[in-house]
């Protein structure tokens, strides 16, 4: 290998170690007995015994499973039909719908959760206030502060994920079996449930596993809605273990509980791998040319738009309207002429601007550095896996995929333990922006490498071979051939990762301290301290600042022709 090839293999090796290090530290510290700062402490199964002997552990796991399953059901309920409407019917306004669904991924989950809390909270929710006044009820008839309520909101947030991940399966399916069913007299509904969905089952399963995994590590919705009602899931309980409101952190229990998350993720990955082995049963695309079968909706187009409109109203319009209304009031109340008279911008002017400016500065740095480094390292991984000839290069692809399979919360806990108990003596990373940056890069590598791999596969090797024959080095080939050709997906991936960094709360809340606090963590801290209206005001400001970035992202996505590769 020339020096540049060796350098890229070295970079891939270093970041592979960064991916593995948090997981190895979690495994090591889960067996640590006694105080983690005690050099003479030994190793045992005491942490496992304490965790699994506690009945509260099983309540947490049950809450998490229920929350994730409800989220999955809601996401597929709205996402799967919408993907079918866009890809297999003559649904009018497909471009508009695709735009709205993609943009929906970029709206922070905690913003939607706040809106639903203002709508259906048992005490201050507008709907409950209206029903109690209308029917003279003593207790609130509806409550969002339940596991089912959290799952509903999370499912609405993840519907665009289900839409994007299943749309490609609908698009690629050969319609000959559908045509056979239609010729046999099957209705559209029967054809959909007995032919179409069974044929795209691997795509549906992939979306389901991903959505369920997101539910395992989701923090924003369970924290905003469930925290005040003492309803904990996997991620919020992990936060409580390492950042308790009372007492000392329980790092050993946190590490042991993280092992549970890794085991659950491994079981889901194994299940999907078993289905993939039987994927030949779903092969309906052959070498013969075919045209996708387009279902004529006719009068049903109105019903389709009502269905899509109901989702958009429930998932975005109503929650964001509630958020704006709450930000204008000192105390949340029903809309009325008197309430409109009391509306003001006081919540905006009284925000802790010094803390916000610090959070905005940290967020800006992360938004600039995270996507830049992630895209470059992802390109390196893709080159090593697809172009180098070193042995066992497939392991690099496996390491890069780990953050996709393992819940992000586990990586966050691993990073905390790594910084506190392994690197503390010679690299002071705990509480710094550098630790957040490294964690963001590690977690986003799975997305970056998937995009770079799929793009690099499409470039024929003959272009690079011609350059090598002409005397070009690896550096020249990468800089003058691969990078210019890959520029559209590189720019698209950069913008997408930057937007995900802007809205990230789950990772940041576990690693943030006063010095490295980000904007979403500022929102969470204000909310946790009871400043609901101020938290709503700051969230509205964040959404306003996000608008021009989303516009730029969509322009690049449209020009790149890869708008549906968001996941």
XYZ file of C-alpha atoms in Angstrom:
567
model
C 0.000 0.000 0.000
C 1.101 3.563 -0.634
C 1.137 5.986 2.341
C -2.386 7.321 1.628
C -3.857 3.827 1.565
C -2.147 3.028 4.855
C -3.387 6.325 6.305
C -7.012 5.528 5.421
C -6.744 2.029 6.897
C -5.245 3.607 10.025
C -8.103 6.129 10.310
C -10.676 3.359 9.906
C -8.890 1.334 12.595
C -8.827 4.256 15.046
C -12.536 4.993 14.658
C -13.346 1.288 14.902
C -11.639 1.318 18.296
C -13.632 4.430 19.257
C -16.824 2.543 18.420
C -15.806 -0.547 20.383
C -14.307 1.250 23.395
C -17.610 2.375 25.051
C -19.099 -1.094 24.651
C -16.008 -2.799 26.108
C -15.937 -0.392 29.059
C -19.611 -1.091 29.775
C -18.931 -4.834 29.754
C -15.910 -4.414 32.048
C -17.573 -2.137 34.598
C -20.722 -4.244 34.769
C -18.627 -6.808 36.702
C -16.936 -4.225 38.931
C -17.757 -4.677 42.617
C -17.794 -1.818 45.103
C -16.794 1.765 44.401
C -15.491 2.390 40.910
C -12.863 4.704 42.371
C -11.530 2.024 44.749
C -8.350 0.481 43.250
C -8.661 -2.680 45.383
C -12.252 -3.473 44.449
C -12.821 -6.832 42.836
C -15.049 -8.360 40.208
C -18.243 -10.326 40.669
C -21.834 -10.695 39.481
C -23.096 -8.418 42.257
C -24.323 -5.721 39.860
C -26.256 -8.273 37.816
C -27.789 -9.760 40.957
C -28.833 -6.324 42.223
C -30.343 -5.266 38.909
C -32.222 -8.464 38.093
C -33.409 -9.023 41.666
C -35.080 -5.610 41.655
C -38.718 -5.771 40.551
C -38.464 -2.183 39.305
C -36.107 -3.420 36.565
C -38.865 -5.546 35.061
C -41.320 -2.671 35.276
C -38.852 -0.544 33.311
C -38.400 -3.256 30.693
C -42.166 -3.735 30.409
C -42.711 0.013 30.014
C -40.012 0.132 27.341
C -41.433 -2.825 25.428
C -44.960 -1.402 25.576
C -43.754 2.048 24.559
C -41.713 0.687 21.640
C -44.489 -1.593 20.387
C -47.097 1.184 20.473
C -44.652 3.509 18.707
C -44.100 0.843 16.056
C -47.825 0.227 15.578
C -48.617 3.941 15.205
C -45.677 4.555 12.854
C -46.682 1.675 10.568
C -50.371 2.619 10.794
C -49.626 5.982 9.164
C -46.331 5.321 7.370
C -47.139 2.141 5.447
C -50.365 3.369 3.773
C -48.727 6.713 2.955
C -45.772 4.959 1.282
C -48.215 2.834 -0.745
C -50.153 5.932 -1.814
C -46.995 7.661 -3.041
C -45.377 4.708 -4.800
C -48.222 2.547 -6.106
C -51.155 4.890 -6.780
C -51.964 8.036 -8.788
C -52.212 10.022 -5.552
C -52.187 13.755 -6.412
C -49.530 15.932 -4.783
C -46.865 13.258 -4.305
C -44.019 15.794 -4.331
C -45.676 17.896 -1.623
C -46.325 14.849 0.531
C -42.759 13.567 0.123
C -41.478 17.007 1.124
C -43.661 17.170 4.235
C -42.762 13.643 5.338
C -39.025 14.245 4.935
C -39.170 17.574 6.757
C -41.163 15.872 9.503
C -38.055 13.858 10.386
C -36.195 17.061 11.181
C -38.620 18.522 13.730
C -37.328 17.730 17.251
C -39.319 15.059 19.031
C -39.375 17.038 22.263
C -41.182 19.894 20.461
C -44.047 17.606 19.423
C -44.108 16.018 22.897
C -44.469 19.457 24.517
C -47.364 20.298 22.202
C -49.229 17.108 23.053
C -48.627 17.652 26.768
C -50.216 21.108 26.532
C -53.112 19.488 24.669
C -53.860 16.391 26.793
C -52.211 16.903 30.177
C -54.656 15.843 32.940
C -54.343 19.208 34.692
C -53.495 21.877 32.104
C -54.384 20.173 28.794
C -56.755 22.254 26.662
C -58.876 19.285 25.606
C -59.339 18.141 29.194
C -60.178 21.659 30.356
C -62.790 21.954 27.618
C -64.375 18.566 28.379
C -64.425 19.191 32.126
C -66.093 22.576 31.677
C -68.530 21.270 29.077
C -69.686 18.154 30.955
C -68.940 19.244 34.559
C -66.417 16.440 35.054
C -64.380 16.184 38.234
C -61.447 14.299 36.706
C -59.722 14.681 33.361
C -61.197 12.139 30.901
C -58.009 11.905 28.813
C -54.328 11.746 29.714
C -51.208 11.764 27.572
C -49.003 11.020 30.614
C -49.182 7.248 30.156
C -47.047 4.689 28.361
C -49.681 4.509 25.624
C -49.668 8.305 25.322
C -45.885 8.381 25.000
C -46.026 5.619 22.393
C -48.643 7.551 20.419
C -46.482 10.665 20.240
C -43.299 8.716 19.469
C -45.127 6.793 16.738
C -46.266 10.049 15.123
C -42.663 11.267 15.194
C -41.368 8.054 13.616
C -44.003 7.783 10.876
C -41.669 9.483 8.340
C -39.088 6.782 9.107
C -41.604 4.032 8.340
C -42.637 5.921 5.213
C -39.113 6.325 3.831
C -37.951 2.799 4.690
C -40.969 1.083 3.104
C -41.400 3.385 0.093
C -38.362 1.901 -1.649
C -39.752 -1.622 -1.197
C -43.062 -0.607 -2.794
C -41.156 1.103 -5.609
C -38.998 -1.928 -6.473
C -41.666 -4.661 -6.369
C -42.634 -6.375 -9.619
C -46.438 -5.993 -9.962
C -47.052 -9.254 -11.836
C -48.439 -11.044 -8.748
C -50.683 -8.066 -7.995
C -51.943 -8.162 -11.579
C -52.668 -11.873 -11.212
C -54.669 -11.213 -8.036
C -56.558 -8.380 -9.714
C -57.364 -10.621 -12.698
C -58.719 -13.202 -10.250
C -61.180 -10.604 -8.968
C -59.417 -9.567 -5.757
C -60.289 -6.123 -4.415
C -57.594 -3.495 -3.823
C -57.710 -4.055 -0.059
C -57.462 -7.839 -0.347
C -54.644 -7.569 -2.910
C -52.779 -5.205 -0.568
C -53.004 -7.438 2.497
C -52.590 -10.840 0.842
C -50.095 -10.062 -1.934
C -48.350 -6.685 -1.687
C -47.433 -6.502 1.992
C -46.312 -10.175 2.246
C -43.978 -9.581 -0.729
C -42.352 -6.511 0.847
C -42.196 -8.113 4.302
C -38.364 -7.840 4.592
C -38.623 -4.082 4.049
C -41.440 -3.802 6.582
C -39.474 -5.905 9.062
C -36.357 -3.768 8.607
C -38.395 -0.639 9.296
C -40.035 -2.306 12.291
C -36.746 -3.392 13.849
C -35.238 0.053 13.353
C -38.278 1.810 14.845
C -38.357 -0.595 17.793
C -34.635 0.029 18.395
C -35.244 3.778 18.335
C -37.948 3.227 20.947
C -35.437 1.464 23.195
C -33.123 4.492 23.210
C -35.643 7.346 22.846
C -35.268 9.932 25.587
C -37.031 13.116 24.507
C -40.661 11.930 24.392
C -40.516 9.713 27.551
C -38.689 12.468 29.441
C -41.040 15.304 28.474
C -44.261 13.320 28.939
C -43.491 10.545 31.419
C -40.911 12.042 33.794
C -43.343 14.129 35.867
C -45.628 11.102 36.270
C -42.710 8.838 37.305
C -43.090 6.682 34.186
C -39.606 5.557 33.173
C -38.362 3.719 30.114
C -34.924 2.290 29.340
C -33.339 5.622 28.394
C -34.874 7.802 31.107
C -34.017 5.221 33.774
C -30.433 5.119 32.511
C -30.316 8.900 32.864
C -31.665 8.601 36.407
C -28.956 6.063 37.294
C -26.006 8.191 36.159
C -27.525 11.645 36.884
C -29.777 11.132 39.921
C -31.675 14.024 41.443
C -30.784 12.639 44.873
C -27.878 10.500 46.058
C -24.785 9.297 44.208
C -24.635 8.022 40.616
C -25.019 4.242 40.260
C -22.516 3.649 37.466
C -22.282 -0.094 38.018
C -26.053 -0.474 37.701
C -25.979 1.779 34.628
C -23.355 -0.416 32.977
C -25.291 -3.580 33.816
C -28.533 -2.109 32.516
C -26.690 -1.161 29.324
C -25.808 -4.830 28.822
C -29.549 -5.519 28.782
C -29.934 -3.007 25.940
C -27.089 -4.630 23.997
C -28.660 -8.079 24.409
C -32.043 -6.804 23.199
C -30.405 -5.145 20.180
C -28.451 -8.323 19.380
C -31.651 -10.385 19.556
C -33.387 -8.033 17.122
C -30.408 -8.161 14.743
C -30.354 -11.975 14.930
C -34.066 -12.107 14.141
C -33.637 -9.912 11.105
C -30.656 -11.991 9.918
C -32.793 -15.140 10.092
C -35.419 -13.502 7.890
C -32.725 -12.339 5.471
C -31.616 -15.966 4.994
C -35.102 -16.687 3.649
C -35.138 -13.581 1.479
C -35.163 -15.676 -1.727
C -38.826 -16.352 -0.993
C -39.536 -12.686 -1.703
C -37.585 -12.374 -4.956
C -40.082 -11.090 -7.525
C -37.750 -8.845 -9.567
C -36.166 -10.672 -12.507
C -34.198 -9.684 -15.584
C -37.415 -8.963 -17.437
C -38.491 -5.348 -17.764
C -41.585 -4.293 -15.861
C -43.590 -1.209 -15.050
C -44.902 -0.555 -11.545
C -48.617 -1.113 -11.264
C -50.417 2.183 -10.568
C -53.724 1.902 -8.760
C -56.322 4.426 -9.886
C -57.782 6.065 -6.793
C -60.613 7.951 -8.465
C -62.987 9.245 -5.806
C -60.879 7.529 -3.137
C -58.246 10.259 -3.637
C -60.320 12.482 -1.323
C -60.288 9.806 1.381
C -56.543 9.383 0.870
C -55.924 13.101 1.357
C -58.126 13.105 4.461
C -56.023 10.264 5.879
C -52.738 12.025 5.101
C -54.124 15.361 6.290
C -55.237 13.817 9.589
C -51.712 12.570 10.196
C -50.135 15.947 9.383
C -52.598 17.779 11.631
C -52.119 15.360 14.537
C -48.354 15.035 14.244
C -47.282 18.572 13.402
C -49.954 21.277 13.124
C -51.772 20.864 16.448
C -48.673 20.212 18.642
C -46.756 23.145 17.150
C -49.784 25.423 17.493
C -50.037 24.441 21.177
C -46.334 25.142 21.579
C -46.632 28.648 20.141
C -49.724 29.397 22.245
C -47.976 28.236 25.445
C -44.936 30.391 24.653
C -47.120 33.535 24.664
C -48.703 32.972 28.085
C -47.344 33.248 31.584
C -49.739 30.524 32.740
C -51.213 28.084 30.248
C -54.972 28.493 29.704
C -57.787 27.987 27.207
C -57.849 30.347 24.189
C -60.279 33.210 24.751
C -60.503 36.952 24.218
C -59.190 37.520 27.740
C -56.349 35.035 27.175
C -55.405 36.719 23.893
C -55.294 40.006 25.778
C -52.804 38.524 28.250
C -50.570 37.068 25.515
C -47.140 38.671 25.303
C -43.501 38.047 24.486
C -42.488 38.063 28.152
C -41.405 34.423 28.070
C -39.032 35.217 25.216
C -37.500 38.281 26.868
C -37.057 36.578 30.255
C -35.198 33.543 28.917
C -31.742 32.787 30.410
C -29.983 34.296 27.414
C -26.460 33.823 28.761
C -27.072 30.072 28.998
C -28.809 30.054 25.619
C -25.925 31.839 23.917
C -23.489 29.310 25.371
C -25.733 26.453 24.242
C -26.114 27.982 20.773
C -22.343 28.388 20.488
C -21.713 24.759 21.455
C -24.463 23.559 19.123
C -23.017 25.584 16.231
C -19.564 24.091 16.760
C -21.019 20.578 16.843
C -23.142 21.260 13.746
C -20.015 22.316 11.860
C -17.536 19.679 13.027
C -19.745 16.588 13.449
C -20.961 16.281 9.838
C -17.588 17.338 8.404
C -15.591 14.699 10.262
C -18.343 12.069 9.972
C -18.625 12.393 6.187
C -14.846 12.262 5.726
C -14.457 9.229 7.984
C -17.452 7.548 6.320
C -15.780 7.992 2.940
C -12.617 6.434 4.372
C -14.589 3.445 5.711
C -16.338 2.991 2.362
C -13.018 3.068 0.478
C -11.393 0.561 2.854
C -14.345 -1.836 2.634
C -15.016 -1.567 -1.114
C -11.675 -0.622 -2.671
C -8.825 -1.834 -0.482
C -7.540 -5.389 -0.624
C -6.634 -5.910 3.012
C -7.834 -9.056 4.721
C -10.892 -8.927 6.973
C -11.918 -5.544 5.611
C -15.545 -6.560 6.125
C -14.953 -6.099 9.881
C -14.714 -2.343 9.369
C -18.197 -2.364 7.880
C -19.425 -4.387 10.857
C -17.913 -1.932 13.342
C -19.423 1.036 11.503
C -22.837 -0.652 11.608
C -22.774 -1.203 15.397
C -24.130 2.273 16.302
C -27.114 1.495 14.073
C -27.876 -1.766 15.897
C -27.046 -0.791 19.498
C -29.252 1.843 21.222
C -27.630 5.279 21.280
C -28.208 5.506 25.016
C -25.815 2.597 25.531
C -23.068 4.426 23.643
C -23.722 7.544 25.717
C -23.415 5.627 28.995
C -20.280 3.916 27.684
C -18.764 7.285 26.785
C -19.480 8.614 30.284
C -17.866 5.592 31.934
C -14.915 5.675 29.520
C -14.225 9.340 30.252
C -14.647 8.960 34.032
C -12.832 5.721 34.779
C -10.465 4.940 31.911
C -9.273 8.185 30.316
C -9.592 10.369 33.390
C -5.929 10.186 34.365
C -4.362 11.325 31.077
C -7.139 12.716 28.794
C -9.672 14.876 30.689
C -12.687 14.465 28.396
C -15.558 14.319 30.877
C -17.785 17.380 30.661
C -16.046 18.735 27.547
C -17.363 19.515 24.091
C -14.774 17.136 22.645
C -16.470 14.146 24.283
C -19.820 15.173 22.809
C -18.189 15.610 19.404
C -16.582 12.149 19.478
C -19.844 10.515 20.549
C -21.850 12.309 17.854
C -19.355 11.176 15.208
C -19.376 7.574 16.411
C -23.179 7.356 16.438
C -23.623 9.039 13.026
C -20.989 6.856 11.336
C -23.551 4.111 10.734
C -25.661 6.467 8.620
C -22.665 8.037 6.860
C -21.102 4.711 5.896
C -24.430 3.336 4.597
C -24.760 6.344 2.296
C -21.119 6.325 1.149
C -21.166 2.556 0.551
C -24.302 2.700 -1.595
C -22.887 5.624 -3.594
C -19.374 4.203 -4.048
C -20.788 0.872 -5.255
C -22.305 2.704 -8.226
C -18.899 3.994 -9.419
C -17.197 1.540 -11.767
C -13.603 0.670 -10.935
C -12.431 1.350 -14.508
C -12.216 5.095 -13.793
C -9.815 4.501 -10.913
C -7.886 1.825 -12.789
C -7.282 4.223 -15.678
C -5.937 6.786 -13.214
C -3.621 4.240 -11.564
C -2.283 3.149 -14.969
C -1.520 6.805 -15.700
C 0.589 6.998 -12.537
C -1.924 8.552 -10.130
C -1.594 7.837 -6.428
C -4.446 6.834 -4.116
C -4.639 10.412 -2.921
C -5.089 11.711 -6.470
C -7.728 9.094 -7.256
C -9.744 9.953 -4.153
C -9.411 13.733 -4.512
C -9.826 14.086 -8.274
C -12.166 11.209 -9.173
C -14.130 9.836 -6.228
C -14.809 13.032 -4.270
C -16.094 15.070 -7.270
C -18.403 12.222 -8.325
C -19.583 11.663 -4.760
C -20.107 15.360 -4.026
C -23.964 15.268 -4.174
C -24.319 12.493 -1.539
C -21.475 14.050 0.474
C -23.261 17.410 0.618
C -26.611 15.782 1.276
C -25.188 13.635 4.071
C -23.406 16.662 5.565
C -26.637 18.656 5.783
C -28.633 15.728 7.150
C -26.104 14.973 9.913
C -25.892 18.699 10.764
C -29.674 18.848 11.194
C -29.687 15.700 13.330
C -26.944 17.230 15.468
C -29.012 20.395 15.943
C -32.030 18.515 17.323
C -30.147 15.790 19.278
C -31.221 15.478 22.916
C -30.830 11.793 23.820
C -27.039 11.726 23.544
C -26.399 15.259 24.774
C -28.446 15.025 27.969
C -26.313 12.170 29.330
C -22.975 13.891 28.668
C -23.762 17.579 29.064
C -22.518 19.716 31.891
C -22.578 23.490 32.287
C -19.589 23.974 29.959
C -20.704 21.789 27.035
C -24.475 22.253 27.219
C -26.316 22.316 23.865
C -29.572 24.073 22.961
C -31.795 20.972 23.333
C -30.283 20.367 26.781
C -31.039 23.990 27.724
C -34.673 23.349 26.758
C -34.683 20.177 28.875
C -33.148 21.899 31.905
C -35.692 24.755 31.758
C -38.527 22.238 31.412
C -37.201 20.063 34.260
C -37.147 23.104 36.552
C -40.820 23.871 35.871
C -40.404 26.639 33.277
C -42.860 25.095 30.812
C -43.776 28.326 29.014
C -40.148 29.426 28.757
C -39.145 26.011 27.435
C -41.903 26.344 24.832
C -40.603 29.803 23.870
C -37.050 28.541 23.416
C -38.305 25.583 21.361
C -40.187 27.983 19.061
C -36.956 29.957 18.609
C -35.101 26.733 17.761
C -37.733 25.789 15.192
C -37.527 29.252 13.644
C -33.745 28.977 13.330
C -34.162 25.516 11.811
C -36.396 26.717 8.948
C -33.721 28.164 6.596
C -31.459 25.162 7.176
C -34.299 22.804 6.270
C -34.928 24.849 3.107
C -31.262 24.511 2.120
C -31.339 20.797 2.895
C -34.369 20.224 0.685
C -32.857 22.172 -2.233
C -29.731 20.010 -2.078
C -31.800 16.836 -1.702
C -33.932 17.669 -4.739
C -30.906 18.444 -6.896
C -29.079 15.320 -5.706
C -32.048 13.107 -6.482
C -31.612 11.255 -3.178
C -34.297 12.850 -1.055
C -35.679 9.474 0.008
C -32.352 8.252 1.411
C -32.796 10.106 4.672
C -32.490 6.920 6.683
